[in-house]
JSON list of C-alpha atoms in Angstrom, two decimals:
[
{"chain": "K", "resi": 399, "resn": "MET", "atom": "CA", "xyz": [0.10, -0.01, 0.11]},
{"chain": "K", "resi": 400, "resn": "GLU", "atom": "CA", "xyz": [2.91, 2.35, 0.81]},
{"chain": "K", "resi": 401, "resn": "VAL", "atom": "CA", "xyz": [4.16, 2.22, -2.93]},
{"chain": "K", "resi": 402, "resn": "HIS", "atom": "CA", "xyz": [0.77, 3.13, -4.16]},
{"chain": "K", "resi": 403, "resn": "GLN", "atom": "CA", "xyz": [0.67, 5.79, -1.59]},
{"chain": "K", "resi": 404, "resn": "ARG", "atom": "CA", "xyz": [3.93, 7.35, -2.68]},
{"chain": "K", "resi": 405, "resn": "LEU", "atom": "CA", "xyz": [3.16, 6.97, -6.48]},
{"chain": "K", "resi": 406, "resn": "GLY", "atom": "CA", "xyz": [-0.16, 8.86, -5.97]},
{"chain": "K", "resi": 407, "resn": "GLN", "atom": "CA", "xyz": [1.77, 11.60, -4.12]},
{"chain": "K", "resi": 408, "resn": "LEU", "atom": "CA", "xyz": [4.33, 11.67, -7.06]},
{"chain": "K", "resi": 409, "resn": "HIS", "atom": "CA", "xyz": [1.48, 11.74, -9.65]},
{"chain": "K", "resi": 410, "resn": "GLY", "atom": "CA", "xyz": [-0.28, 14.64, -7.62]},
{"chain": "K", "resi": 411, "resn": "LYS", "atom": "CA", "xyz": [2.99, 16.67, -7.43]},
{"chain": "K", "resi": 412, "resn": "VAL", "atom": "CA", "xyz": [3.90, 16.30, -11.04]},
{"chain": "K", "resi": 413, "resn": "SER", "atom": "CA", "xyz": [0.27, 16.94, -12.18]},
{"chain": "K", "resi": 414, "resn": "SER", "atom": "CA", "xyz": [0.27, 20.17, -10.23]},
{"chain": "K", "resi": 415, "resn": "GLN", "atom": "CA", "xyz": [3.55, 21.26, -11.83]},
{"chain": "K", "resi": 416, "resn": "LEU", "atom": "CA", "xyz": [2.10, 20.39, -15.28]},
{"chain": "K", "resi": 417, "resn": "ILE", "atom": "CA", "xyz": [-1.28, 22.24, -14.58]},
{"chain": "K", "resi": 418, "resn": "VAL", "atom": "CA", "xyz": [0.95, 25.42, -13.76]},
{"chain": "K", "resi": 419, "resn": "PHE", "atom": "CA", "xyz": [2.84, 25.05, -17.05]},
{"chain": "K", "resi": 420, "resn": "VAL", "atom": "CA", "xyz": [-0.14, 24.68, -19.10]},
{"chain": "K", "resi": 421, "resn": "ARG", "atom": "CA", "xyz": [-1.88, 27.54, -17.62]},
{"chain": "K", "resi": 422, "resn": "GLN", "atom": "CA", "xyz": [1.22, 29.80, -18.11]},
{"chain": "K", "resi": 423, "resn": "MET", "atom": "CA", "xyz": [1.11, 28.78, -21.88]},
{"chain": "K", "resi": 424, "resn": "ALA", "atom": "CA", "xyz": [-2.62, 29.73, -22.01]},
{"chain": "K", "resi": 425, "resn": "TRP", "atom": "CA", "xyz": [-1.86, 33.05, -20.33]},
{"chain": "K", "resi": 426, "resn": "LEU", "atom": "CA", "xyz": [1.07, 33.80, -22.62]},
{"chain": "K", "resi": 427, "resn": "ASN", "atom": "CA", "xyz": [-1.02, 32.53, -25.74]},
{"chain": "K", "resi": 428, "resn": "THR", "atom": "CA", "xyz": [-4.04, 34.94, -25.07]},
{"chain": "K", "resi": 429, "resn": "ALA", "atom": "CA", "xyz": [-4.61, 38.43, -26.41]},
{"chain": "K", "resi": 430, "resn": "PRO", "atom": "CA", "xyz": [-6.24, 40.37, -23.63]},
{"chain": "K", "resi": 431, "resn": "LYS", "atom": "CA", "xyz": [-9.17, 42.37, -24.18]},
{"chain": "K", "resi": 432, "resn": "PRO", "atom": "CA", "xyz": [-8.76, 46.09, -22.98]},
{"chain": "K", "resi": 433, "resn": "ASP", "atom": "CA", "xyz": [-10.68, 46.98, -19.79]},
{"chain": "K", "resi": 434, "resn": "GLU", "atom": "CA", "xyz": [-12.92, 50.04, -19.41]},
{"chain": "K", "resi": 435, "resn": "ARG", "atom": "CA", "xyz": [-10.15, 52.43, -18.55]},
{"chain": "K", "resi": 436, "resn": "THR", "atom": "CA", "xyz": [-7.98, 51.43, -21.58]},
{"chain": "K", "resi": 437, "resn": "LYS", "atom": "CA", "xyz": [-11.04, 51.85, -23.73]},
{"chain": "K", "resi": 438, "resn": "ARG", "atom": "CA", "xyz": [-11.80, 55.27, -22.32]},
{"chain": "K", "resi": 439, "resn": "ALA", "atom": "CA", "xyz": [-8.13, 56.28, -22.91]},
{"chain": "K", "resi": 440, "resn": "LYS", "atom": "CA", "xyz": [-9.13, 55.84, -26.57]},
{"chain": "K", "resi": 441, "resn": "VAL", "atom": "CA", "xyz": [-6.91, 53.02, -27.53]},
{"chain": "K", "resi": 442, "resn": "ALA", "atom": "CA", "xyz": [-7.84, 52.09, -31.14]},
{"chain": "K", "resi": 443, "resn": "ALA", "atom": "CA", "xyz": [-10.54, 49.46, -31.14]},
{"chain": "K", "resi": 444, "resn": "ASP", "atom": "CA", "xyz": [-9.21, 48.19, -34.50]},
{"chain": "K", "resi": 445, "resn": "ALA", "atom": "CA", "xyz": [-5.92, 47.62, -33.22]},
{"chain": "K", "resi": 446, "resn": "PRO", "atom": "CA", "xyz": [-4.74, 44.03, -33.98]},
{"chain": "K", "resi": 447, "resn": "LYS", "atom": "CA", "xyz": [-5.12, 41.48, -31.24]},
{"chain": "K", "resi": 448, "resn": "VAL", "atom": "CA", "xyz": [-1.64, 40.62, -29.94]},
{"chain": "K", "resi": 449, "resn": "THR", "atom": "CA", "xyz": [-1.06, 37.88, -27.49]},
{"chain": "K", "resi": 450, "resn": "ARG", "atom": "CA", "xyz": [1.25, 38.34, -24.56]},
{"chain": "K", "resi": 451, "resn": "ALA", "atom": "CA", "xyz": [3.79, 35.93, -26.04]},
{"chain": "K", "resi": 452, "resn": "GLU", "atom": "CA", "xyz": [3.82, 37.73, -29.43]},
{"chain": "K", "resi": 453, "resn": "ARG", "atom": "CA", "xyz": [4.26, 41.12, -27.48]},
{"chain": "K", "resi": 454, "resn": "MET", "atom": "CA", "xyz": [7.08, 39.64, -25.26]},
{"chain": "K", "resi": 455, "resn": "LYS", "atom": "CA", "xyz": [8.87, 38.29, -28.50]},
{"chain": "K", "resi": 456, "resn": "ALA", "atom": "CA", "xyz": [8.64, 41.57, -30.25]},
{"chain": "K", "resi": 457, "resn": "ASP", "atom": "CA", "xyz": [10.16, 43.21, -27.10]},
{"chain": "K", "resi": 458, "resn": "GLY", "atom": "CA", "xyz": [12.98, 40.79, -27.13]},
{"chain": "K", "resi": 459, "resn": "VAL", "atom": "CA", "xyz": [11.91, 39.07, -23.94]},
{"chain": "K", "resi": 460, "resn": "ASP", "atom": "CA", "xyz": [12.12, 35.30, -23.43]},
{"chain": "K", "resi": 461, "resn": "LEU", "atom": "CA", "xyz": [8.92, 33.69, -22.77]},
{"chain": "K", "resi": 462, "resn": "PRO", "atom": "CA", "xyz": [8.49, 32.78, -19.00]},
{"chain": "K", "resi": 463, "resn": "LEU", "atom": "CA", "xyz": [7.61, 29.33, -18.51]},
{"chain": "K", "resi": 464, "resn": "PRO", "atom": "CA", "xyz": [7.81, 27.19, -15.33]},
{"chain": "K", "resi": 465, "resn": "PRO", "atom": "CA", "xyz": [9.92, 23.95, -15.33]},
{"chain": "K", "resi": 466, "resn": "ASN", "atom": "CA", "xyz": [8.20, 21.03, -17.33]},
{"chain": "K", "resi": 467, "resn": "PRO", "atom": "CA", "xyz": [8.66, 17.86, -15.34]},
{"chain": "K", "resi": 468, "resn": "LEU", "atom": "CA", "xyz": [7.24, 15.62, -18.13]},
{"chain": "K", "resi": 469, "resn": "PRO", "atom": "CA", "xyz": [7.91, 17.04, -21.60]},
{"chain": "K", "resi": 470, "resn": "HIS", "atom": "CA", "xyz": [6.54, 13.95, -23.12]},
{"chain": "K", "resi": 471, "resn": "VAL", "atom": "CA", "xyz": [3.05, 14.64, -21.80]},
{"chain": "K", "resi": 472, "resn": "ILE", "atom": "CA", "xyz": [3.18, 18.16, -22.96]},
{"chain": "K", "resi": 473, "resn": "ASP", "atom": "CA", "xyz": [4.28, 16.93, -26.28]},
{"chain": "K", "resi": 474, "resn": "HIS", "atom": "CA", "xyz": [1.36, 14.55, -26.46]},
{"chain": "K", "resi": 475, "resn": "LEU", "atom": "CA", "xyz": [-1.09, 17.48, -25.48]},
{"chain": "K", "resi": 476, "resn": "LEU", "atom": "CA", "xyz": [0.36, 19.69, -28.26]},
{"chain": "K", "resi": 477, "resn": "GLU", "atom": "CA", "xyz": [0.02, 16.99, -30.77]},
{"chain": "K", "resi": 478, "resn": "VAL", "atom": "CA", "xyz": [-3.61, 16.07, -29.85]},
{"chain": "K", "resi": 479, "resn": "GLY", "atom": "CA", "xyz": [-4.28, 19.66, -29.61]},
{"chain": "K", "resi": 480, "resn": "LEU", "atom": "CA", "xyz": [-4.79, 22.00, -26.65]},
{"chain": "K", "resi": 481, "resn": "THR", "atom": "CA", "xyz": [-8.51, 22.67, -27.57]},
{"chain": "K", "resi": 482, "resn": "GLU", "atom": "CA", "xyz": [-11.01, 21.73, -30.16]},
{"chain": "K", "resi": 483, "resn": "ALA", "atom": "CA", "xyz": [-13.97, 23.51, -31.56]},
{"chain": "K", "resi": 484, "resn": "ALA", "atom": "CA", "xyz": [-17.00, 23.69, -29.16]},
{"chain": "K", "resi": 485, "resn": "GLY", "atom": "CA", "xyz": [-20.35, 25.39, -29.42]},
{"chain": "K", "resi": 486, "resn": "MET", "atom": "CA", "xyz": [-19.40, 29.19, -29.03]},
{"chain": "K", "resi": 487, "resn": "GLY", "atom": "CA", "xyz": [-15.65, 28.73, -29.16]},
{"chain": "K", "resi": 488, "resn": "ALA", "atom": "CA", "xyz": [-12.79, 26.58, -27.98]},
{"chain": "K", "resi": 489, "resn": "GLY", "atom": "CA", "xyz": [-13.54, 23.80, -25.53]},
{"chain": "K", "resi": 490, "resn": "PRO", "atom": "CA", "xyz": [-11.26, 21.33, -23.94]},
{"chain": "K", "resi": 491, "resn": "ILE", "atom": "CA", "xyz": [-10.33, 18.18, -25.96]},
{"chain": "K", "resi": 492, "resn": "SER", "atom": "CA", "xyz": [-12.72, 15.33, -25.71]},
{"chain": "K", "resi": 493, "resn": "TRP", "atom": "CA", "xyz": [-12.07, 11.85, -24.46]},
{"chain": "K", "resi": 494, "resn": "LEU", "atom": "CA", "xyz": [-13.08, 10.58, -28.02]},
{"chain": "K", "resi": 495, "resn": "THR", "atom": "CA", "xyz": [-10.19, 12.87, -29.46]},
{"chain": "K", "resi": 496, "resn": "ILE", "atom": "CA", "xyz": [-7.72, 11.60, -27.05]},
{"chain": "K", "resi": 497, "resn": "ASP", "atom": "CA", "xyz": [-8.51, 7.84, -27.79]},
{"chain": "K", "resi": 498, "resn": "ALA", "atom": "CA", "xyz": [-8.57, 8.49, -31.53]},
{"chain": "K", "resi": 499, "resn": "TRP", "atom": "CA", "xyz": [-5.27, 10.18, -31.57]},
{"chain": "K", "resi": 500, "resn": "ALA", "atom": "CA", "xyz": [-3.78, 7.48, -29.24]},
{"chain": "K", "resi": 501, "resn": "ARG", "atom": "CA", "xyz": [-4.96, 4.69, -31.62]},
{"chain": "K", "resi": 502, "resn": "ARG", "atom": "CA", "xyz": [-3.80, 6.33, -34.81]},
{"chain": "K", "resi": 503, "resn": "ALA", "atom": "CA", "xyz": [-0.50, 7.33, -33.32]},
{"chain": "K", "resi": 504, "resn": "CYS", "atom": "CA", "xyz": [0.00, 3.89, -31.84]},
{"chain": "K", "resi": 505, "resn": "ILE", "atom": "CA", "xyz": [0.65, 5.38, -28.41]},
{"chain": "K", "resi": 506, "resn": "ASP", "atom": "CA", "xyz": [-0.42, 3.34, -25.39]},
{"chain": "K", "resi": 507, "resn": "LEU", "atom": "CA", "xyz": [-1.21, 6.01, -22.84]},
{"chain": "K", "resi": 508, "resn": "THR", "atom": "CA", "xyz": [-1.66, 4.88, -19.36]},
{"chain": "K", "resi": 509, "resn": "PRO", "atom": "CA", "xyz": [-4.83, 5.81, -17.68]},
{"chain": "K", "resi": 510, "resn": "TRP", "atom": "CA", "xyz": [-3.04, 8.32, -15.65]},
{"chain": "K", "resi": 511, "resn": "GLU", "atom": "CA", "xyz": [-1.53, 10.04, -18.75]},
{"chain": "K", "resi": 512, "resn": "ALA", "atom": "CA", "xyz": [-5.02, 10.00, -20.58]},
{"chain": "K", "resi": 513, "resn": "ARG", "atom": "CA", "xyz": [-6.71, 11.72, -17.60]},
{"chain": "K", "resi": 514, "resn": "LEU", "atom": "CA", "xyz": [-3.78, 14.18, -17.27]},
{"chain": "K", "resi": 515, "resn": "ILE", "atom": "CA", "xyz": [-3.96, 15.09, -20.84]},
{"chain": "K", "resi": 516, "resn": "ARG", "atom": "CA", "xyz": [-7.75, 15.73, -20.63]},
{"chain": "K", "resi": 517, "resn": "ARG", "atom": "CA", "xyz": [-7.20, 17.63, -17.38]},
{"chain": "K", "resi": 518, "resn": "LEU", "atom": "CA", "xyz": [-4.47, 19.86, -18.84]},
{"chain": "K", "resi": 519, "resn": "SER", "atom": "CA", "xyz": [-6.78, 20.75, -21.80]},
{"chain": "K", "resi": 520, "resn": "VAL", "atom": "CA", "xyz": [-9.61, 21.75, -19.42]},
{"chain": "K", "resi": 521, "resn": "GLU", "atom": "CA", "xyz": [-7.05, 23.95, -17.33]},
{"chain": "K", "resi": 522, "resn": "TYR", "atom": "CA", "xyz": [-5.87, 25.43, -20.67]},
{"chain": "K", "resi": 523, "resn": "VAL", "atom": "CA", "xyz": [-9.18, 26.57, -21.75]},
{"chain": "K", "resi": 524, "resn": "ALA", "atom": "CA", "xyz": [-10.27, 27.78, -18.35]},
{"chain": "K", "resi": 525, "resn": "GLU", "atom": "CA", "xyz": [-7.00, 29.90, -18.13]},
{"chain": "K", "resi": 526, "resn": "GLN", "atom": "CA", "xyz": [-7.39, 31.23, -21.69]},
{"chain": "K", "resi": 527, "resn": "ARG", "atom": "CA", "xyz": [-10.99, 32.51, -20.71]},
{"chain": "K", "resi": 528, "resn": "ARG", "atom": "CA", "xyz": [-9.50, 34.05, -17.50]},
{"chain": "K", "resi": 529, "resn": "ALA", "atom": "CA", "xyz": [-6.64, 35.63, -19.19]},
{"chain": "K", "resi": 530, "resn": "GLU", "atom": "CA", "xyz": [-8.72, 37.57, -21.62]},
{"chain": "K", "resi": 531, "resn": "SER", "atom": "CA", "xyz": [-8.85, 40.25, -18.99]},
{"chain": "K", "resi": 532, "resn": "GLU", "atom": "CA", "xyz": [-6.11, 42.89, -19.48]},
{"chain": "K", "resi": 533, "resn": "ASN", "atom": "CA", "xyz": [-5.42, 42.83, -15.71]},
{"chain": "K", "resi": 534, "resn": "CYS", "atom": "CA", "xyz": [-5.17, 39.07, -15.43]},
{"chain": "K", "resi": 535, "resn": "PRO", "atom": "CA", "xyz": [-1.98, 38.26, -13.52]},
{"chain": "K", "resi": 536, "resn": "PRO", "atom": "CA", "xyz": [0.02, 35.21, -14.82]},
{"chain": "K", "resi": 537, "resn": "PRO", "atom": "CA", "xyz": [-0.38, 31.85, -13.12]},
{"chain": "K", "resi": 538, "resn": "TRP", "atom": "CA", "xyz": [3.28, 31.60, -12.57]},
{"chain": "K", "resi": 539, "resn": "ALA", "atom": "CA", "xyz": [5.65, 34.23, -11.24]},
{"chain": "K", "resi": 540, "resn": "TRP", "atom": "CA", "xyz": [9.12, 34.65, -12.60]},
{"chain": "K", "resi": 541, "resn": "GLN", "atom": "CA", "xyz": [12.08, 36.67, -12.12]},
{"chain": "K", "resi": 542, "resn": "VAL", "atom": "CA", "xyz": [11.80, 40.00, -14.05]},
{"chain": "K", "resi": 543, "resn": "THR", "atom": "CA", "xyz": [14.76, 40.26, -16.44]},
{"chain": "K", "resi": 544, "resn": "ASP", "atom": "CA", "xyz": [16.43, 43.45, -17.70]},
{"chain": "K", "resi": 545, "resn": "ALA", "atom": "CA", "xyz": [15.21, 42.91, -21.28]},
{"chain": "K", "resi": 546, "resn": "GLU", "atom": "CA", "xyz": [11.55, 43.02, -19.68]},
{"chain": "K", "resi": 547, "resn": "LYS", "atom": "CA", "xyz": [12.30, 46.08, -17.59]},
{"chain": "K", "resi": 548, "resn": "GLN", "atom": "CA", "xyz": [13.71, 47.76, -20.83]},
{"chain": "K", "resi": 549, "resn": "ALA", "atom": "CA", "xyz": [10.73, 47.02, -22.69]},
{"chain": "K", "resi": 550, "resn": "ALA", "atom": "CA", "xyz": [8.49, 48.43, -20.08]},
{"chain": "K", "resi": 551, "resn": "ASN", "atom": "CA", "xyz": [10.53, 51.55, -19.81]},
{"chain": "K", "resi": 552, "resn": "ARG", "atom": "CA", "xyz": [10.17, 52.00, -23.66]},
{"chain": "K", "resi": 553, "resn": "ALA", "atom": "CA", "xyz": [6.34, 51.39, -23.45]},
{"chain": "K", "resi": 554, "resn": "LEU", "atom": "CA", "xyz": [6.20, 53.93, -20.60]},
{"chain": "K", "resi": 555, "resn": "GLU", "atom": "CA", "xyz": [8.18, 56.60, -22.53]},
{"chain": "K", "resi": 556, "resn": "MET", "atom": "CA", "xyz": [5.98, 56.14, -25.61]},
{"chain": "K", "resi": 557, "resn": "VAL", "atom": "CA", "xyz": [2.88, 56.92, -23.39]},
{"chain": "K", "resi": 558, "resn": "LEU", "atom": "CA", "xyz": [4.42, 59.98, -21.53]},
{"chain": "K", "resi": 559, "resn": "GLY", "atom": "CA", "xyz": [6.41, 61.09, -24.30]}
]
């Protein structure tokens, strides 16, 4: 019983780390919608929607991602697809999609991996919706680099003149 308990604890810890990783990916890959103050400041409504990741890349900032304890699981998730079309937009990938992908790719997922891939997709969709707010904080905090500070200073200088 002790082995199963330790394995469960390990699965729980790794799952938590992967959830933070996927939520950070979603936050980075979302183009925030301006809040009321930004709209009142007459920011162009037709301005192209730029994701946080695109903005950071344009500013020369490395994308902040937490450690990925199981890269193969993230690779599987990316291959299956983070989301799929659902009703009024994107939804989490379905069990049917996961099963079809695994069969066609000849990958024998463990039950834990299959549940984790589904859970990560659910978390990705939830974070994307939350991250639409311009003021949404990132799910993972990182050390601010000099490049990020310089980018913020350039943006401030543009605003203040």
